[in-house]
mmCIF file of C-alpha atoms and ligand atoms in Angstrom:
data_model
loop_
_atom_site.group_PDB
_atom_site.id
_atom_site.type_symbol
_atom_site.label_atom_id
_atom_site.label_comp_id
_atom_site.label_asym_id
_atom_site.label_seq_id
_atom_site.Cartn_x
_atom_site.Cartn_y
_atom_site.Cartn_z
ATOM 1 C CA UNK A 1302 -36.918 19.098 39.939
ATOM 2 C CA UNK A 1303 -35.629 15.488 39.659
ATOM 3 C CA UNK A 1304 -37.100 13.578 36.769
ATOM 4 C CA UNK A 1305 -38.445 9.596 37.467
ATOM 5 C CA UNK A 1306 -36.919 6.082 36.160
ATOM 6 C CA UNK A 1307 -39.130 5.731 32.925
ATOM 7 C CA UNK A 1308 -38.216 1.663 32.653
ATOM 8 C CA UNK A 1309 -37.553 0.512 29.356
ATOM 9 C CA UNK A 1310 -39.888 -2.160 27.224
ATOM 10 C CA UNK A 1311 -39.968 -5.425 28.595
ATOM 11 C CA UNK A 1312 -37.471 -8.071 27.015
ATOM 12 C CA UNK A 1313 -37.917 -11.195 25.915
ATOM 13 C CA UNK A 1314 -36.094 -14.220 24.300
ATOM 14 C CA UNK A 1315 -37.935 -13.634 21.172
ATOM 15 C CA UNK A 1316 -37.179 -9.947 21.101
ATOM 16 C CA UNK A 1317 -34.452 -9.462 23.610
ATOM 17 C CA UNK A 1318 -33.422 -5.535 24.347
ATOM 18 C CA UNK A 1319 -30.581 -3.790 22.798
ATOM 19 C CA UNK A 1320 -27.991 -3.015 24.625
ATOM 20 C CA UNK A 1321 -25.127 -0.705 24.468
ATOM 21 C CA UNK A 1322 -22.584 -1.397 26.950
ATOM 22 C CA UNK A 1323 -20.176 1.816 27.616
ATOM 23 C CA UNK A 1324 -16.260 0.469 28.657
ATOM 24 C CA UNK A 1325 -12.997 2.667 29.520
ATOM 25 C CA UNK A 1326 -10.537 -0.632 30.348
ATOM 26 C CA UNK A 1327 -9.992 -4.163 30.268
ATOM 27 C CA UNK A 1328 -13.642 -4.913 29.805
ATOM 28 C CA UNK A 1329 -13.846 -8.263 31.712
ATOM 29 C CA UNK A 1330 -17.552 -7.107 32.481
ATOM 30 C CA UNK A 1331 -18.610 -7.091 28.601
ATOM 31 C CA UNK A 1332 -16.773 -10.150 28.008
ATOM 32 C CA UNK A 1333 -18.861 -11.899 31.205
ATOM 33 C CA UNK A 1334 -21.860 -10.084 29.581
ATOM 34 C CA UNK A 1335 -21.173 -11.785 25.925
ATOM 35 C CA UNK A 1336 -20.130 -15.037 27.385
ATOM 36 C CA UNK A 1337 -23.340 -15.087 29.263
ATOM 37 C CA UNK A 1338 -25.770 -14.145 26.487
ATOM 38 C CA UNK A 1339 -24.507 -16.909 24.393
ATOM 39 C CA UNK A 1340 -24.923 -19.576 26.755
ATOM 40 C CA UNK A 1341 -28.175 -18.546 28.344
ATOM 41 C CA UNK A 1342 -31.578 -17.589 26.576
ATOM 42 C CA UNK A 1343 -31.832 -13.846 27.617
ATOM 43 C CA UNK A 1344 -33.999 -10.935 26.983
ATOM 44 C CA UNK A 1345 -31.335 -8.754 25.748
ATOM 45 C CA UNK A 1346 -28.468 -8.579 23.830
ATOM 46 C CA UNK A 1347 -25.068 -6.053 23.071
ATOM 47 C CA UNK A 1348 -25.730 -4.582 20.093
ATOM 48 C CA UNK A 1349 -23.551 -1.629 20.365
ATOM 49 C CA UNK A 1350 -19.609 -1.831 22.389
ATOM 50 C CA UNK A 1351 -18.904 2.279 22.962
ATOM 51 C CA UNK A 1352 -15.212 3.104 24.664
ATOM 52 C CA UNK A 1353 -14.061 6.598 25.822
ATOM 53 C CA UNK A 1354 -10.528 5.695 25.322
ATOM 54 C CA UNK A 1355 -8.945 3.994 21.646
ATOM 55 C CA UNK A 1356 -6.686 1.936 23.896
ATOM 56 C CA UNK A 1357 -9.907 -0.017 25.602
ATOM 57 C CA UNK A 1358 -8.870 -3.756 25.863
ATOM 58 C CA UNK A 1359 -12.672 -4.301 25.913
ATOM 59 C CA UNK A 1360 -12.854 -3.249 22.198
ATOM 60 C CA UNK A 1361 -11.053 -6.384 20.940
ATOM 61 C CA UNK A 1362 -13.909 -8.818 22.747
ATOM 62 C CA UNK A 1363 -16.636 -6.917 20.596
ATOM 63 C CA UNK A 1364 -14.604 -7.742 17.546
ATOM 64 C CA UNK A 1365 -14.327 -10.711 18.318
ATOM 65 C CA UNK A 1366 -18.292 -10.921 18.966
ATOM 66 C CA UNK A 1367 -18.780 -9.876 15.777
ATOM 67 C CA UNK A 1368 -20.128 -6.457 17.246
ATOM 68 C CA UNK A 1369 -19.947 -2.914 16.081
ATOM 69 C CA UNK A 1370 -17.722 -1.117 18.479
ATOM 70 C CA UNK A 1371 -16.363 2.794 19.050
ATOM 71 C CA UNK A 1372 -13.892 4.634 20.418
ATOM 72 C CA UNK A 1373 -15.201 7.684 21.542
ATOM 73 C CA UNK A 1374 -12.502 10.059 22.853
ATOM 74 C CA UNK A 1375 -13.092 13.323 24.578
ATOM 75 C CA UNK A 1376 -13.035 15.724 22.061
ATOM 76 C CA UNK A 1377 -9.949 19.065 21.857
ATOM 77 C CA UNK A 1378 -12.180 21.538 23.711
ATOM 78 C CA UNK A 1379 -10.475 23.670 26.296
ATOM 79 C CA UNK A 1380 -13.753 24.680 27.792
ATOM 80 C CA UNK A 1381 -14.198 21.150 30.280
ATOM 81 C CA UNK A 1382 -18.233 21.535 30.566
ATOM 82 C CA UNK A 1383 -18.247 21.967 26.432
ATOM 83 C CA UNK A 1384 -16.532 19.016 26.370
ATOM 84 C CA UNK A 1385 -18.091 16.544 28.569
ATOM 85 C CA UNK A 1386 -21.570 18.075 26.342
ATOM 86 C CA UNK A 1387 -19.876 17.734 22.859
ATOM 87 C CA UNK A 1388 -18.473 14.510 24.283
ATOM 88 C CA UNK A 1389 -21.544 13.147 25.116
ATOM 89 C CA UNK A 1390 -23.324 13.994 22.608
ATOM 90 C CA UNK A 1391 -21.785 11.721 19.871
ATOM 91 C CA UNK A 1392 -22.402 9.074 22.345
ATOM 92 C CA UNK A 1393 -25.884 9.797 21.940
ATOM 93 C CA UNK A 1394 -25.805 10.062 18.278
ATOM 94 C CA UNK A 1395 -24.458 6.321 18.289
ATOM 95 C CA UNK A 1396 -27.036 5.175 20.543
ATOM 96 C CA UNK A 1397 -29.878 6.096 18.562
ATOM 97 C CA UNK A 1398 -28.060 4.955 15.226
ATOM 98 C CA UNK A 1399 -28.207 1.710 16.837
ATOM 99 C CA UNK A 1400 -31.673 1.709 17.640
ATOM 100 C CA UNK A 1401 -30.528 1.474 21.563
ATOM 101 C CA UNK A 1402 -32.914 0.673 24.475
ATOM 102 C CA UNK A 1403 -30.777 -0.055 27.477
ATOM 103 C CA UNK A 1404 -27.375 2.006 28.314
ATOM 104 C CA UNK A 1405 -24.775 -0.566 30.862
ATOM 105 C CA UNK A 1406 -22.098 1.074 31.984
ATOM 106 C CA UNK A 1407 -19.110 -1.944 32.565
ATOM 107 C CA UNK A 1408 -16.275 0.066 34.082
ATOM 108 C CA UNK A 1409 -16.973 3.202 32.332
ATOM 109 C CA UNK A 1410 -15.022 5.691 34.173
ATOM 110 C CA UNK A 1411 -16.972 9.036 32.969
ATOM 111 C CA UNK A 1412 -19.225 10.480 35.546
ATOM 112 C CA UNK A 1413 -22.432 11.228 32.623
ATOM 113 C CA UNK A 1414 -23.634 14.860 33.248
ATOM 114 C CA UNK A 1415 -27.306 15.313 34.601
ATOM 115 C CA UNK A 1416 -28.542 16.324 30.545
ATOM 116 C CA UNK A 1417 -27.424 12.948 29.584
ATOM 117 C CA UNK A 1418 -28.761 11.020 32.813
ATOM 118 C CA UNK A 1419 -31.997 12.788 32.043
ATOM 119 C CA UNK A 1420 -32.355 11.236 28.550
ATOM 120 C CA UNK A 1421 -31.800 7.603 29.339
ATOM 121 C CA UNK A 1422 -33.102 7.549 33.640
ATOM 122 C CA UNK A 1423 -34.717 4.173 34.194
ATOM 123 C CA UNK A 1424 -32.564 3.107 31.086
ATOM 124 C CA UNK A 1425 -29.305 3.679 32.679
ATOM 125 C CA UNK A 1426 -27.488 1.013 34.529
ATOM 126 C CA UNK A 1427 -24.063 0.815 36.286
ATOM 127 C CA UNK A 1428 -22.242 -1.441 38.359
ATOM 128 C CA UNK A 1429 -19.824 -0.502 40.861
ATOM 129 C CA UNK A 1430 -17.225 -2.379 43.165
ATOM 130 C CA UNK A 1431 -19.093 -1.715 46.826
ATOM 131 C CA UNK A 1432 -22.062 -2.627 48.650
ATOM 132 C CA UNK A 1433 -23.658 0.806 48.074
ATOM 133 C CA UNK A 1434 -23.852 3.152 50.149
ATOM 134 C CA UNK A 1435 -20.706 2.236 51.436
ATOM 135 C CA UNK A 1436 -17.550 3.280 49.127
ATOM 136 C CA UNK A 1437 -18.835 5.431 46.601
ATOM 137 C CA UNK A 1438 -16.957 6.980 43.977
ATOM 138 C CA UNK A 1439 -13.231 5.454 41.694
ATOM 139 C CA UNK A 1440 -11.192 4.076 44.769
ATOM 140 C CA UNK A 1441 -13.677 1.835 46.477
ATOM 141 C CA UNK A 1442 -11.537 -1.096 46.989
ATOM 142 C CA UNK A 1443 -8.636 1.137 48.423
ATOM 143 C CA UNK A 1444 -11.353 2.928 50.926
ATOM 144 C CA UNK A 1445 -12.908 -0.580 51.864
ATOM 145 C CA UNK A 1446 -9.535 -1.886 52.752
ATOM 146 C CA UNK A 1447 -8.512 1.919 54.547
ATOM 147 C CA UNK A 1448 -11.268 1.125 56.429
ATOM 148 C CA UNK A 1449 -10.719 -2.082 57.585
ATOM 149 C CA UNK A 1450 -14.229 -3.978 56.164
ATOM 150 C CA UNK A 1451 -14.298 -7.585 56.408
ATOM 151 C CA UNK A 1452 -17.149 -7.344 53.912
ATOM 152 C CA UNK A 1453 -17.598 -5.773 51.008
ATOM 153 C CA UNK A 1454 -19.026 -6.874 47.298
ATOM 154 C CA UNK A 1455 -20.593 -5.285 44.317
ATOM 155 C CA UNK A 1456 -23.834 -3.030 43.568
ATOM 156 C CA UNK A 1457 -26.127 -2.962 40.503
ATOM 157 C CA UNK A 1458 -27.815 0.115 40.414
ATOM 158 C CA UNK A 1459 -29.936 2.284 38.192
ATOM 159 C CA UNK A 1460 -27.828 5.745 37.355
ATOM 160 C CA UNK A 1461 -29.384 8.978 38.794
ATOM 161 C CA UNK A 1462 -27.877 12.740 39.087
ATOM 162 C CA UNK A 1463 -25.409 11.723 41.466
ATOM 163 C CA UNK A 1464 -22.355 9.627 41.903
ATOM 164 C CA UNK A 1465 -23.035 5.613 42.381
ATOM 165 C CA UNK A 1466 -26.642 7.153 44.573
ATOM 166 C CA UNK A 1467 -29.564 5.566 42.074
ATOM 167 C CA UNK A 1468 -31.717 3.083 42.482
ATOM 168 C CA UNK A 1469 -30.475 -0.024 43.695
ATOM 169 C CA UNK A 1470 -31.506 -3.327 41.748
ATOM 170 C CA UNK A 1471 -28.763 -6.075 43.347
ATOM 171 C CA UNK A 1472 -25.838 -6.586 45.793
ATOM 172 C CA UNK A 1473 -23.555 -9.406 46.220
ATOM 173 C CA UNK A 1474 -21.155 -10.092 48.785
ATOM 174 C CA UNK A 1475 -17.423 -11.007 48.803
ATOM 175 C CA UNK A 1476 -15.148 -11.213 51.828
ATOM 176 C CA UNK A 1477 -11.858 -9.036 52.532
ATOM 177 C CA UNK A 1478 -8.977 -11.016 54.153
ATOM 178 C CA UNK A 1479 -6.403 -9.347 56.245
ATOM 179 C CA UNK A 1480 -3.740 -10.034 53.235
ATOM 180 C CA UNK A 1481 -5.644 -8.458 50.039
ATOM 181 C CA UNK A 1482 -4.466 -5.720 48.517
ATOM 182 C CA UNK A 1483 -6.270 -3.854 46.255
ATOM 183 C CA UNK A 1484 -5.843 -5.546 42.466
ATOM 184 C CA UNK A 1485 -6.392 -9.148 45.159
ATOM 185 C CA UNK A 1486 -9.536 -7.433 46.619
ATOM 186 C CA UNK A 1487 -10.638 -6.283 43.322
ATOM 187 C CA UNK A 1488 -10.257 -9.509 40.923
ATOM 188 C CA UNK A 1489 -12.227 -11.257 44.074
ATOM 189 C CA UNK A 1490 -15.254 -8.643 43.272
ATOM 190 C CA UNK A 1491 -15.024 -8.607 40.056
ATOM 191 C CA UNK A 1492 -15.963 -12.405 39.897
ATOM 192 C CA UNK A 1493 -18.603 -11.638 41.850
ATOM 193 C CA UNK A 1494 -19.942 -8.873 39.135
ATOM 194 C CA UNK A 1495 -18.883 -11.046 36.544
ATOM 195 C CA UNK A 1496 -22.250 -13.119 38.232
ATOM 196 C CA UNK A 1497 -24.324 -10.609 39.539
ATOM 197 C CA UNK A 1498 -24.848 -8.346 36.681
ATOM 198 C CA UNK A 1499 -26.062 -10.497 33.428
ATOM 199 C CA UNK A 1500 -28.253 -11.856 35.965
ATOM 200 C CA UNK A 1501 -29.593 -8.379 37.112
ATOM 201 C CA UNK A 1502 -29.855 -7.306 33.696
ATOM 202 C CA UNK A 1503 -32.155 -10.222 33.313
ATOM 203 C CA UNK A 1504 -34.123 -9.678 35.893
ATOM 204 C CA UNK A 1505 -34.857 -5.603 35.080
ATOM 205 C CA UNK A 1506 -35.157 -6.036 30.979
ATOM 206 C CA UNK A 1507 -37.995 -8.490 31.772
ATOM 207 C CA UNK A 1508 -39.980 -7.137 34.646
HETATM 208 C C1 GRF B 1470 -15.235 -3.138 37.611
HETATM 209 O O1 GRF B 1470 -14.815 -3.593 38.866
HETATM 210 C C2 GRF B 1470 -16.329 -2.107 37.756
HETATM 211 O O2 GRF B 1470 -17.186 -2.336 38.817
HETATM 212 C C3 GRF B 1470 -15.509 -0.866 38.028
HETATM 213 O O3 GRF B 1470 -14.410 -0.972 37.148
HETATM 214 C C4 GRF B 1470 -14.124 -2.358 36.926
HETATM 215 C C5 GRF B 1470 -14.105 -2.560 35.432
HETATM 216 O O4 GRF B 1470 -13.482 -3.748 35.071
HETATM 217 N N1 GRF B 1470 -16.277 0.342 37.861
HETATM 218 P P1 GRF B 1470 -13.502 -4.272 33.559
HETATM 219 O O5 GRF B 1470 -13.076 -3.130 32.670
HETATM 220 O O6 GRF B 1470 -14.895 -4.740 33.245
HETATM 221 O O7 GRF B 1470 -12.499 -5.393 33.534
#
Protein backbone atom coordinates (compact mmCIF):
# COMPACT_ATOMS: atom_id res chain seq x y z
CA UNK A 1 0.00 0.00 0.00
CA UNK A 2 1.12 3.63 -0.60
CA UNK A 3 1.32 5.69 2.54
CA UNK A 4 -0.33 9.62 2.48
CA UNK A 5 1.53 13.21 2.63
CA UNK A 6 1.34 13.72 6.53
CA UNK A 7 2.12 17.81 6.10
CA UNK A 8 4.37 19.14 8.50
CA UNK A 9 3.41 21.92 11.42
CA UNK A 10 2.51 25.10 10.15
CA UNK A 11 5.38 27.84 10.06
CA UNK A 12 5.47 31.02 11.09
CA UNK A 13 7.76 34.14 11.37
CA UNK A 14 7.85 33.72 15.03
CA UNK A 15 8.66 30.05 14.85
CA UNK A 16 9.68 29.44 11.31
CA UNK A 17 10.31 25.48 10.32
CA UNK A 18 13.60 23.85 10.22
CA UNK A 19 14.87 22.98 7.34
CA UNK A 20 17.47 20.70 6.07
CA UNK A 21 18.31 21.27 2.60
CA UNK A 22 20.12 18.04 0.91
CA UNK A 23 22.86 19.35 -2.09
CA UNK A 24 25.26 17.12 -4.44
CA UNK A 25 26.80 20.38 -6.58
CA UNK A 26 27.19 23.92 -6.96
CA UNK A 27 24.30 24.67 -4.68
CA UNK A 28 23.01 27.91 -6.34
CA UNK A 29 19.49 26.69 -5.00
CA UNK A 30 20.63 26.88 -1.15
CA UNK A 31 22.40 29.98 -1.74
CA UNK A 32 18.88 31.54 -3.44
CA UNK A 33 17.25 29.80 -0.40
CA UNK A 34 19.69 31.71 2.27
CA UNK A 35 19.70 34.88 0.33
CA UNK A 36 15.98 34.80 0.42
CA UNK A 37 15.40 34.01 4.10
CA UNK A 38 17.48 36.89 5.09
CA UNK A 39 15.80 39.42 3.18
CA UNK A 40 12.23 38.28 3.59
CA UNK A 41 10.30 37.41 6.92
CA UNK A 42 9.66 33.61 6.33
CA UNK A 43 8.25 30.73 8.14
CA UNK A 44 11.24 28.63 7.89
CA UNK A 45 14.69 28.58 8.02
CA UNK A 46 18.07 26.12 6.99
CA UNK A 47 19.11 24.81 9.94
CA UNK A 48 20.93 21.86 8.69
CA UNK A 49 23.21 21.97 4.89
CA UNK A 50 23.65 17.84 4.22
CA UNK A 51 25.93 16.94 0.87
CA UNK A 52 26.42 13.40 -0.56
CA UNK A 53 29.66 14.35 -2.04
CA UNK A 54 32.88 16.26 0.18
CA UNK A 55 33.55 18.20 -3.01
CA UNK A 56 29.85 20.04 -2.85
CA UNK A 57 30.46 23.76 -3.79
CA UNK A 58 27.18 24.28 -1.86
CA UNK A 59 29.01 23.44 1.44
CA UNK A 60 31.10 26.65 1.43
CA UNK A 61 27.64 28.96 1.28
CA UNK A 62 26.51 27.17 4.63
CA UNK A 63 29.81 28.17 6.12
CA UNK A 64 29.54 31.10 5.18
CA UNK A 65 25.82 31.25 6.70
CA UNK A 66 27.11 30.38 9.72
CA UNK A 67 25.31 26.88 9.33
CA UNK A 68 26.20 23.41 10.38
CA UNK A 69 26.89 21.49 7.26
CA UNK A 70 27.88 17.56 6.23
CA UNK A 71 29.33 15.66 3.85
CA UNK A 72 27.73 12.55 3.72
CA UNK A 73 29.42 10.12 1.29
CA UNK A 74 28.13 6.76 0.28
CA UNK A 75 29.58 4.50 2.50
CA UNK A 76 32.43 1.20 1.20
CA UNK A 77 29.64 -1.39 0.91
CA UNK A 78 29.81 -3.65 -2.09
CA UNK A 79 26.27 -4.76 -1.59
CA UNK A 80 24.47 -1.38 -3.63
CA UNK A 81 20.90 -1.80 -1.74
CA UNK A 82 23.07 -2.00 1.80
CA UNK A 83 24.46 0.96 0.82
CA UNK A 84 21.89 3.29 -0.34
CA UNK A 85 20.15 1.87 3.45
CA UNK A 86 23.41 2.41 5.50
CA UNK A 87 23.74 5.56 3.41
CA UNK A 88 20.65 6.86 4.26
CA UNK A 89 20.48 6.14 7.36
CA UNK A 90 23.14 8.57 8.78
CA UNK A 91 21.23 11.07 6.88
CA UNK A 92 18.51 10.35 9.09
CA UNK A 93 20.50 10.29 12.17
CA UNK A 94 21.51 14.04 11.29
CA UNK A 95 18.10 15.04 10.67
CA UNK A 96 16.75 14.22 13.89
CA UNK A 97 20.01 15.55 15.72
CA UNK A 98 18.93 18.70 14.28
CA UNK A 99 15.56 18.64 15.42
CA UNK A 100 14.47 18.66 11.48
CA UNK A 101 10.88 19.28 10.22
CA UNK A 102 11.10 19.85 6.51
CA UNK A 103 13.63 17.77 4.11
CA UNK A 104 14.42 20.21 0.46
CA UNK A 105 16.17 18.52 -1.83
CA UNK A 106 18.30 21.52 -4.02
CA UNK A 107 19.99 19.45 -6.71
CA UNK A 108 20.42 16.41 -4.72
CA UNK A 109 21.20 13.83 -7.20
CA UNK A 110 20.28 10.55 -5.00
CA UNK A 111 17.06 8.95 -5.94
CA UNK A 112 15.89 8.35 -1.74
CA UNK A 113 14.67 4.68 -1.48
CA UNK A 114 10.85 4.13 -0.68
CA UNK A 115 11.96 3.34 3.46
CA UNK A 116 13.30 6.77 3.54
CA UNK A 117 10.40 8.51 1.41
CA UNK A 118 8.11 6.77 3.84
CA UNK A 119 9.58 8.51 6.93
CA UNK A 120 9.52 12.10 5.81
CA UNK A 121 6.15 11.90 2.83
CA UNK A 122 4.37 15.24 3.06
CA UNK A 123 7.80 16.48 4.53
CA UNK A 124 9.76 15.84 1.49
CA UNK A 125 10.24 18.41 -1.16
CA UNK A 126 12.23 18.53 -4.46
CA UNK A 127 12.62 20.68 -7.28
CA UNK A 128 13.39 19.61 -10.63
CA UNK A 129 14.33 21.38 -14.04
CA UNK A 130 10.85 20.50 -16.14
CA UNK A 131 7.33 21.29 -16.17
CA UNK A 132 6.39 17.88 -14.69
CA UNK A 133 5.22 15.43 -16.25
CA UNK A 134 7.19 16.29 -19.04
CA UNK A 135 11.12 15.39 -18.68
CA UNK A 136 11.43 13.38 -15.77
CA UNK A 137 14.46 11.99 -14.45
CA UNK A 138 18.77 13.66 -14.54
CA UNK A 139 18.85 14.88 -18.28
CA UNK A 140 15.76 17.00 -18.53
CA UNK A 141 17.21 19.91 -20.22
CA UNK A 142 19.01 17.62 -22.86
CA UNK A 143 15.44 15.68 -23.48
CA UNK A 144 13.51 19.12 -23.62
CA UNK A 145 15.87 20.39 -26.20
CA UNK A 146 15.93 16.50 -28.10
CA UNK A 147 12.57 17.17 -28.28
CA UNK A 148 12.32 20.31 -29.70
CA UNK A 149 10.01 22.26 -26.73
CA UNK A 150 9.70 25.85 -27.06
CA UNK A 151 8.60 25.73 -23.43
CA UNK A 152 9.79 24.32 -20.66
CA UNK A 153 10.48 25.62 -16.81
CA UNK A 154 10.76 24.19 -13.38
CA UNK A 155 8.48 21.96 -10.94
CA UNK A 156 8.13 22.06 -7.13
CA UNK A 157 6.85 18.98 -6.03
CA UNK A 158 6.28 16.92 -2.93
CA UNK A 159 8.63 13.53 -3.17
CA UNK A 160 6.67 10.21 -3.43
CA UNK A 161 7.92 6.45 -4.31
CA UNK A 162 8.74 7.34 -7.67
CA UNK A 163 11.04 9.43 -9.74
CA UNK A 164 10.07 13.41 -9.97
CA UNK A 165 5.91 11.73 -9.87
CA UNK A 166 4.68 13.43 -6.28
CA UNK A 167 2.55 15.88 -5.60
CA UNK A 168 2.86 18.92 -7.43
CA UNK A 169 2.89 22.32 -5.38
CA UNK A 170 4.29 24.99 -8.30
CA UNK A 171 5.48 25.38 -11.94
CA UNK A 172 7.11 28.18 -13.62
CA UNK A 173 7.78 28.74 -17.10
CA UNK A 174 10.92 29.67 -19.11
CA UNK A 175 11.26 29.72 -22.89
CA UNK A 176 13.76 27.53 -25.12
CA UNK A 177 15.30 29.43 -28.09
CA UNK A 178 16.45 27.66 -31.15
CA UNK A 179 20.27 28.53 -30.02
CA UNK A 180 20.38 27.13 -26.23
CA UNK A 181 22.27 24.48 -25.44
CA UNK A 182 21.99 22.74 -22.49
CA UNK A 183 24.28 24.64 -19.56
CA UNK A 184 22.28 28.08 -21.73
CA UNK A 185 18.89 26.27 -21.24
CA UNK A 186 19.72 25.30 -17.81
CA UNK A 187 21.19 28.66 -16.11
CA UNK A 188 17.81 30.22 -17.83
CA UNK A 189 15.74 27.63 -15.45
CA UNK A 190 17.62 27.78 -12.83
CA UNK A 191 16.78 31.58 -12.37
CA UNK A 192 13.53 30.69 -12.61
CA UNK A 193 13.91 28.07 -9.48
CA UNK A 194 16.10 30.39 -7.93
CA UNK A 195 12.28 32.35 -7.69
CA UNK A 196 9.91 29.75 -7.60
CA UNK A 197 11.04 27.65 -4.79
CA UNK A 198 11.64 29.97 -1.49
CA UNK A 199 8.40 31.18 -2.55
CA UNK A 200 6.78 27.63 -2.67
CA UNK A 201 8.38 26.75 0.42
CA UNK A 202 6.52 29.67 1.82
CA UNK A 203 3.52 28.97 0.69
CA UNK A 204 3.46 24.95 1.95
CA UNK A 205 5.34 25.60 5.57
CA UNK A 206 2.42 27.99 6.28
CA UNK A 207 -0.73 26.47 4.94
C1 LIG B 1 18.91 22.45 -10.40
O1 LIG B 1 18.60 22.84 -11.71
C2 LIG B 1 17.94 21.41 -9.90
O2 LIG B 1 16.65 21.58 -10.36
C3 LIG B 1 18.54 20.16 -10.51
O3 LIG B 1 19.93 20.32 -10.34
C4 LIG B 1 20.24 21.72 -10.37
C5 LIG B 1 21.04 22.01 -9.11
O4 LIG B 1 21.71 23.21 -9.19
N1 LIG B 1 18.01 18.96 -9.91
P1 LIG B 1 22.47 23.82 -7.92
O5 LIG B 1 23.34 22.73 -7.33
O6 LIG B 1 21.43 24.30 -6.94
O7 LIG B 1 23.30 24.95 -8.47
Amino acid sequence: MVDSYIPPRRGSIDDPLRIAVLISGGGSGLLALLNYQLTNPSCHIVELVISDSDASKGLHYATEFDIPSFAIELPDIQDKHQQRIFHEDMVQEKLIESKIELVVMSGYMRILTPIFVKKWKGRLVNIHPSLLPKYPGAHAHRDALKDGAEITGCTVHLVDEGVDTGEILAQSEVPVFATDTIEILQERVKKAEHLLYPKTLDYYCSK
